[in-house]
CSV table of C-alpha atoms in Angstrom, one decimal:
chain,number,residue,atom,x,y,z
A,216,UNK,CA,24.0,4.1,160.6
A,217,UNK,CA,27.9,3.8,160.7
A,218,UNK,CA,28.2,5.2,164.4
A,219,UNK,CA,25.1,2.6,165.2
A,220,UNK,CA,26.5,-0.2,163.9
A,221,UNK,CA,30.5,0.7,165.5
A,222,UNK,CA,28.3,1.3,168.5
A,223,UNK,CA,26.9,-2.8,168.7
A,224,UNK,CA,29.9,-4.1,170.2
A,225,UNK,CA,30.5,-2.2,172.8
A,226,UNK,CA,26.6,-2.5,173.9
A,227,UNK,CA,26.2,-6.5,173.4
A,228,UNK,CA,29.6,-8.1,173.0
A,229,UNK,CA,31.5,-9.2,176.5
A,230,UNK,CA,34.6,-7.8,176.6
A,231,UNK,CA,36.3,-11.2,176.8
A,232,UNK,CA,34.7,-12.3,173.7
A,233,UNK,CA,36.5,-9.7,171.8
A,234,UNK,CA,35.0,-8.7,168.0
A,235,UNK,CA,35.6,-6.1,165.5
A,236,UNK,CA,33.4,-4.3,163.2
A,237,UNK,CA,34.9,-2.4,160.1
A,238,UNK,CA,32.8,-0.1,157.9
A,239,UNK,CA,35.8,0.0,155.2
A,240,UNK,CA,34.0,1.5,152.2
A,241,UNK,CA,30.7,3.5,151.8
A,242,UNK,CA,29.5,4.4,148.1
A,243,UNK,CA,26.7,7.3,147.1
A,244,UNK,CA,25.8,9.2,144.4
A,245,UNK,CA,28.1,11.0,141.3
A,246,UNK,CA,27.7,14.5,141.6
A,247,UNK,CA,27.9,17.0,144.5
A,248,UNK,CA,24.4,18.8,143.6
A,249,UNK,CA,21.8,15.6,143.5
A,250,UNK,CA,20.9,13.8,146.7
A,251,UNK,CA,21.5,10.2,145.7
A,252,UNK,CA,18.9,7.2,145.4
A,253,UNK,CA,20.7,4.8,147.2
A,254,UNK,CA,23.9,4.1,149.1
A,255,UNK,CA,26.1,0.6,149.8
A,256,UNK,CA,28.2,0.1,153.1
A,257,UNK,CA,30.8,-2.6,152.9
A,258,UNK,CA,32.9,-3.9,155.5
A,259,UNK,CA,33.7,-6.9,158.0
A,260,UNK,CA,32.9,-8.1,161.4
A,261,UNK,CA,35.5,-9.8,162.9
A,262,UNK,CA,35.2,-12.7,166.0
A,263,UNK,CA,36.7,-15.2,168.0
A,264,UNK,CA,33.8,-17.5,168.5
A,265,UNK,CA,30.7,-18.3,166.3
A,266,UNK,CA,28.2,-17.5,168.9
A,267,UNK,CA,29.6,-13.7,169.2
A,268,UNK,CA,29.3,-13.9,164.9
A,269,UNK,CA,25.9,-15.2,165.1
A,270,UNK,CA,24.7,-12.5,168.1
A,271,UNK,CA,26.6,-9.6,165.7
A,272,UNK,CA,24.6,-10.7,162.3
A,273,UNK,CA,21.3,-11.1,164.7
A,274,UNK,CA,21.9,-7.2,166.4
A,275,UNK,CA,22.7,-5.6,162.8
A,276,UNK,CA,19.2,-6.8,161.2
A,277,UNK,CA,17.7,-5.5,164.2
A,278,UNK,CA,19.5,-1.8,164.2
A,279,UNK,CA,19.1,-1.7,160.0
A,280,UNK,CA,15.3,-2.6,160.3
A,281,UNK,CA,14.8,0.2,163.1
A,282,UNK,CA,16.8,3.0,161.3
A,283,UNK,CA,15.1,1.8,157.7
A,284,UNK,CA,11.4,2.2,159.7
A,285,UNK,CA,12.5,5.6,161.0
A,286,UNK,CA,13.7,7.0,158.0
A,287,UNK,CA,10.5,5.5,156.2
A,288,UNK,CA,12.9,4.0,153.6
A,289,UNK,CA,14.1,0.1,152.3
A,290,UNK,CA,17.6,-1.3,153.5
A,291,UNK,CA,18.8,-4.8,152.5
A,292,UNK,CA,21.7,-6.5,154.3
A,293,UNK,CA,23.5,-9.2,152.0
A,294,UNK,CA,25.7,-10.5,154.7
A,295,UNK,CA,28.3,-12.8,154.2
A,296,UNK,CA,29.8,-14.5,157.3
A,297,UNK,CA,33.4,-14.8,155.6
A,298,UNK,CA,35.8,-17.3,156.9
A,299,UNK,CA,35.3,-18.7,160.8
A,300,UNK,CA,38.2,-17.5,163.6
A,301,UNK,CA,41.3,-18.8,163.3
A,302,UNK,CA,41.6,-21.2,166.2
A,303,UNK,CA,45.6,-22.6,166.7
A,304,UNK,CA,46.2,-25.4,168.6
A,305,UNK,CA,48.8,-25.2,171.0
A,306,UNK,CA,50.6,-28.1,170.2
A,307,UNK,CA,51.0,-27.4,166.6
A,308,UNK,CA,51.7,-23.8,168.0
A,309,UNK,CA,54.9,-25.2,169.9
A,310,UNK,CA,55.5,-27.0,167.4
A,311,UNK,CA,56.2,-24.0,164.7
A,312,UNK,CA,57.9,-22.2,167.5
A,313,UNK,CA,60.5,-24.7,168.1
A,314,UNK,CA,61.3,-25.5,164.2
A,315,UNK,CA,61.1,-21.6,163.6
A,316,UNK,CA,64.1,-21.0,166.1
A,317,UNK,CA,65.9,-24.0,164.9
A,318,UNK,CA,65.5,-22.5,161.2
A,319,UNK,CA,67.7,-19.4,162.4
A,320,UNK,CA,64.2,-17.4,162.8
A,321,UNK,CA,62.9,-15.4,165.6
A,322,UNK,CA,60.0,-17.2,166.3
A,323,UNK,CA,57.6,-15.8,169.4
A,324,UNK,CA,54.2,-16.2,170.3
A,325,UNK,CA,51.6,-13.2,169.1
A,326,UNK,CA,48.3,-12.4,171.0
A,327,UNK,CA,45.3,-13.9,169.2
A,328,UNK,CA,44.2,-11.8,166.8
A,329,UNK,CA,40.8,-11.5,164.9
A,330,UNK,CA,41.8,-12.0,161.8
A,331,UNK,CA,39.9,-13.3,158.3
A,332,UNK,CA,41.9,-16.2,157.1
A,333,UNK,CA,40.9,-18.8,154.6
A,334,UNK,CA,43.2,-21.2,156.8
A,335,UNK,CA,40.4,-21.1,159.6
A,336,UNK,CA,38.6,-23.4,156.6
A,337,UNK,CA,41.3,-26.1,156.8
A,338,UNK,CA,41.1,-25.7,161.3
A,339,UNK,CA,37.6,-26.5,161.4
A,340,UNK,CA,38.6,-30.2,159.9
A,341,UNK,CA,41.8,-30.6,161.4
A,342,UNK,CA,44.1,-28.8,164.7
A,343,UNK,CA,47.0,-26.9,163.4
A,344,UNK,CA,48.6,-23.7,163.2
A,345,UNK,CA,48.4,-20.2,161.4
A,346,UNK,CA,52.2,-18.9,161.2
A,347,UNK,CA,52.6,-15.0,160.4
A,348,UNK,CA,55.9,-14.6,158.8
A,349,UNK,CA,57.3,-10.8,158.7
A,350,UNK,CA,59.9,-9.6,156.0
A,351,UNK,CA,61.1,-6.9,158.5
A,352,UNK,CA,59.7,-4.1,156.6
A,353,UNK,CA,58.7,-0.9,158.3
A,354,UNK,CA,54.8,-1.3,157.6
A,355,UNK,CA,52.2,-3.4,158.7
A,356,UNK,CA,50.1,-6.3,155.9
A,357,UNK,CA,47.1,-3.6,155.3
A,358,UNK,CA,49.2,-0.6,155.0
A,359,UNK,CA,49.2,1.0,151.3
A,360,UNK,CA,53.6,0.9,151.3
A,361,UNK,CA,53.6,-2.7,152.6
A,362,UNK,CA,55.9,-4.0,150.3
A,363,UNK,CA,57.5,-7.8,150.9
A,364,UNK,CA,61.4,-7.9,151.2
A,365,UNK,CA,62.3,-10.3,148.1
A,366,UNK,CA,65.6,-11.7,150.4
A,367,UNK,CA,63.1,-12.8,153.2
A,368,UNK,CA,60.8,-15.7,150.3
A,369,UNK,CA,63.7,-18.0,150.0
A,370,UNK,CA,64.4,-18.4,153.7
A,371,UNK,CA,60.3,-18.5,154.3
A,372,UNK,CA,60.1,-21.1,151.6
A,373,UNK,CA,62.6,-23.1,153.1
A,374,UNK,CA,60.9,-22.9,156.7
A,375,UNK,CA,57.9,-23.8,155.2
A,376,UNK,CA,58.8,-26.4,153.4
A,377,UNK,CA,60.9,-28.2,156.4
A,378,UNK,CA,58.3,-27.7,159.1
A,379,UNK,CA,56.1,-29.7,156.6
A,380,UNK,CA,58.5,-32.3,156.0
A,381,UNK,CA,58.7,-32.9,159.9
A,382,UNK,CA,55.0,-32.2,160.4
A,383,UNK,CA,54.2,-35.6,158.9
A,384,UNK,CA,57.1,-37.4,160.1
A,385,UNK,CA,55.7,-36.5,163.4
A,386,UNK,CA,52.5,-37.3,162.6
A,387,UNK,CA,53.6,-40.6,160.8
A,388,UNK,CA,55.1,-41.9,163.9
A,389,UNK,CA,51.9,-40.9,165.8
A,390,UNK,CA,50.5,-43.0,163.7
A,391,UNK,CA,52.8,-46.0,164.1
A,392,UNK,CA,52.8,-46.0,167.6
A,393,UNK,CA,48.3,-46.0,167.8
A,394,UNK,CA,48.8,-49.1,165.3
A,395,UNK,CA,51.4,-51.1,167.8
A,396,UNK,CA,49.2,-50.6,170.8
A,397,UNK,CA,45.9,-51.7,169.0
């Protein structure tokens, strides 16, 4: 079922429309000599766009209900479409980039990635920006020895704190200048 599932992405997904699908944890049974009655899968499917989402949740009820037929048994499929794609805007995007350098920070632009971010919430309602800030650790966010440098919060904070401050000054004068020419 796992190899099945991996398998729907490279079989209905365009390559430009780049998704993920993660089986992370599979749970059976309690002892080694009884076949069990049932068995979860948990995991997460990862996209850029809703349509790919959408196409992904459509292709796994089809494979489950095929396998579940051949194997003459019952499997349900709770799905639950977590948080949309994270979709920066570029000027927002610039705009972090240039106050991240002018904080002392090495501030560069990162391929999109499909990552599950509340944030993506907040983008659906208004353009902005999703800012990955590393503590210049060895390990990556998911590793199991990911562990945050404590000297790199106060510098973040104050980042943070002063790309928000000129955030809505920008967006103040913005404002300003609409209400002169009306």
């Amino acid at each position: 079922m796992i190899s099945a599932l991996q398998t729907l992405i490279a079989r209905n997904v365009q390559s430009a429309h780049n998704a993920v699908v993660s089986i992370t944890q599979v749970h059976s049974g309690s002892t080694w000599n009884v076949i069990p009655d049932s068995a979860w899968l948990e995991g997460t499917v990862r996209t850029f766009n809703q349509d790919t989402r959408e196409l992904i949740e459509r292709r796994f009820r089809q494979v489950l209900a095929g396998i579940a037929a051949a194997f003459d048994t019952d499997i349900i499929l709770d799905w639950q479409p977590g948080p949309p794609s994270v979709n920066n805007t570029a000027k927002w995007v610039d705009f972090a980039l240039a106050h991240g350098e002018g904080s002392g920070f090495e501030a560069r632009r990162v391929e999109a990635s499909p990552i599950g971010e509340d944030f993506a919430f907040y983008q659906q309602k208004l353009p902005g920006a999703f800012i990955m800030i590393g503590s210049g650790g060895p390990y990556a966010l998911h590793h199991p020895q990911f562990r945050v440098d404590d000297r790199a919060l106060f510098p973040t904070a104050h980042y943070l704190s002063q790309l928000a401050v000129q955030a809505l000054r920008t967006l103040s004068e913005e404002i300003l200048r609409k209400d002169k020419i009306a």
